[in-house]
Amino acid sequence: MTGADVLLAVLALGVAIFLGRGSHPLVAALLVASALAVSAVLFLPTAMLAGLVGMERVHGLYDLTRATPLDPPEWIHFIVFAWLAFLLWLARRDIRNWRGVALVAALGVAAELSQWLTDGRQPKVEDAALNVLGGLVGVLLGFVCCVVAARVRRASEGKGG
């Protein structure tokens, strides 16, 4: 393990803990686990990830995405950041504002830039854009869920009172 690997692991753990702070312990654990999983997907060598998943599944993902404009690695960037942003928006009331949107965008760019610290990975502007776009979609989904939950809560309070 190189110094860069240790630095990247410490940064990933620190960011994961930061993201989970202030949430219900169960939700915080889900946020930390999700953030660490996103870090693993983005920072582990591609060959290692393919070996862990299995080449038959990798080929299956390419078959599944053949008719889409994105390849599986691009979809993965989009989906993992959408998931992380969705969780953040639901779990952290303190960042359900422009700061949360800025945080998600900064995480998407920083995650891609951090790939300079890894062997066998190269940061790409396109991947950073997919990270940010996925994060914004996750924020939007979280926002919609919060609005719907608030309306349901108000409707049920109106009927019960």
Short mmCIF file of C-alpha atoms in Angstrom, two decimals, residues 24-86:
data_model
loop_
_atom_site.label_atom_id
_atom_site.label_comp_id
_atom_site.label_asym_id
_atom_site.label_seq_id
_atom_site.Cartn_x
_atom_site.Cartn_y
_atom_site.Cartn_z
CA HIS A 24 -30.17 8.80 12.72
CA PRO A 25 -27.56 6.10 13.53
CA LEU A 26 -29.08 3.55 11.15
CA VAL A 27 -29.25 6.09 8.32
CA ALA A 28 -25.75 7.30 9.15
CA ALA A 29 -24.48 3.73 8.83
CA LEU A 30 -26.20 3.43 5.44
CA LEU A 31 -24.68 6.74 4.31
CA VAL A 32 -21.19 5.76 5.46
CA ALA A 33 -21.46 2.32 3.83
CA SER A 34 -22.78 3.87 0.61
CA ALA A 35 -20.05 6.51 0.52
CA LEU A 36 -17.37 3.87 1.07
CA ALA A 37 -18.89 1.66 -1.64
CA VAL A 38 -18.89 4.62 -4.05
CA SER A 39 -15.25 5.25 -3.15
CA ALA A 40 -14.37 1.61 -3.80
CA VAL A 41 -16.09 1.67 -7.19
CA LEU A 42 -14.28 4.85 -8.18
CA PHE A 43 -10.83 4.18 -6.75
CA LEU A 44 -10.14 0.44 -6.99
CA PRO A 45 -8.45 -0.70 -10.19
CA THR A 46 -10.92 -1.61 -12.91
CA ALA A 47 -9.40 -5.07 -13.35
CA MET A 48 -9.85 -5.77 -9.64
CA LEU A 49 -13.49 -4.68 -9.74
CA ALA A 50 -14.13 -6.81 -12.83
CA GLY A 51 -12.54 -9.77 -11.04
CA LEU A 52 -14.72 -9.24 -7.97
CA VAL A 53 -17.92 -8.94 -9.99
CA GLY A 54 -17.02 -11.61 -12.52
CA MET A 55 -16.49 -11.15 -16.23
CA GLU A 56 -19.79 -12.83 -17.12
CA ARG A 57 -21.61 -10.10 -15.15
CA VAL A 58 -19.49 -7.39 -16.76
CA HIS A 59 -20.43 -8.73 -20.21
CA GLY A 60 -24.06 -8.90 -19.06
CA LEU A 61 -23.92 -5.22 -18.10
CA TYR A 62 -22.58 -4.33 -21.53
CA ASP A 63 -25.40 -6.36 -23.12
CA LEU A 64 -27.93 -4.60 -20.91
CA THR A 65 -26.69 -1.11 -21.83
CA ARG A 66 -26.02 -1.74 -25.51
CA ALA A 67 -29.16 0.17 -26.57
CA THR A 68 -28.39 3.17 -24.30
CA PRO A 69 -26.11 6.13 -24.98
CA LEU A 70 -23.85 5.18 -22.04
CA ASP A 71 -21.58 2.23 -21.32
CA PRO A 72 -21.75 0.47 -17.91
CA PRO A 73 -18.88 2.49 -16.33
CA GLU A 74 -20.68 5.71 -17.26
CA TRP A 75 -23.99 4.41 -15.90
CA ILE A 76 -22.21 3.43 -12.71
CA HIS A 77 -20.89 6.99 -12.24
CA PHE A 78 -24.39 8.35 -12.74
CA ILE A 79 -26.21 5.81 -10.56
CA VAL A 80 -23.85 5.80 -7.56
CA PHE A 81 -23.94 9.59 -7.29
CA ALA A 82 -27.71 9.68 -7.74
CA TRP A 83 -28.03 7.16 -4.89
CA LEU A 84 -25.60 9.01 -2.62
CA ALA A 85 -27.25 12.40 -3.24
CA PHE A 86 -30.73 10.89 -2.74
#
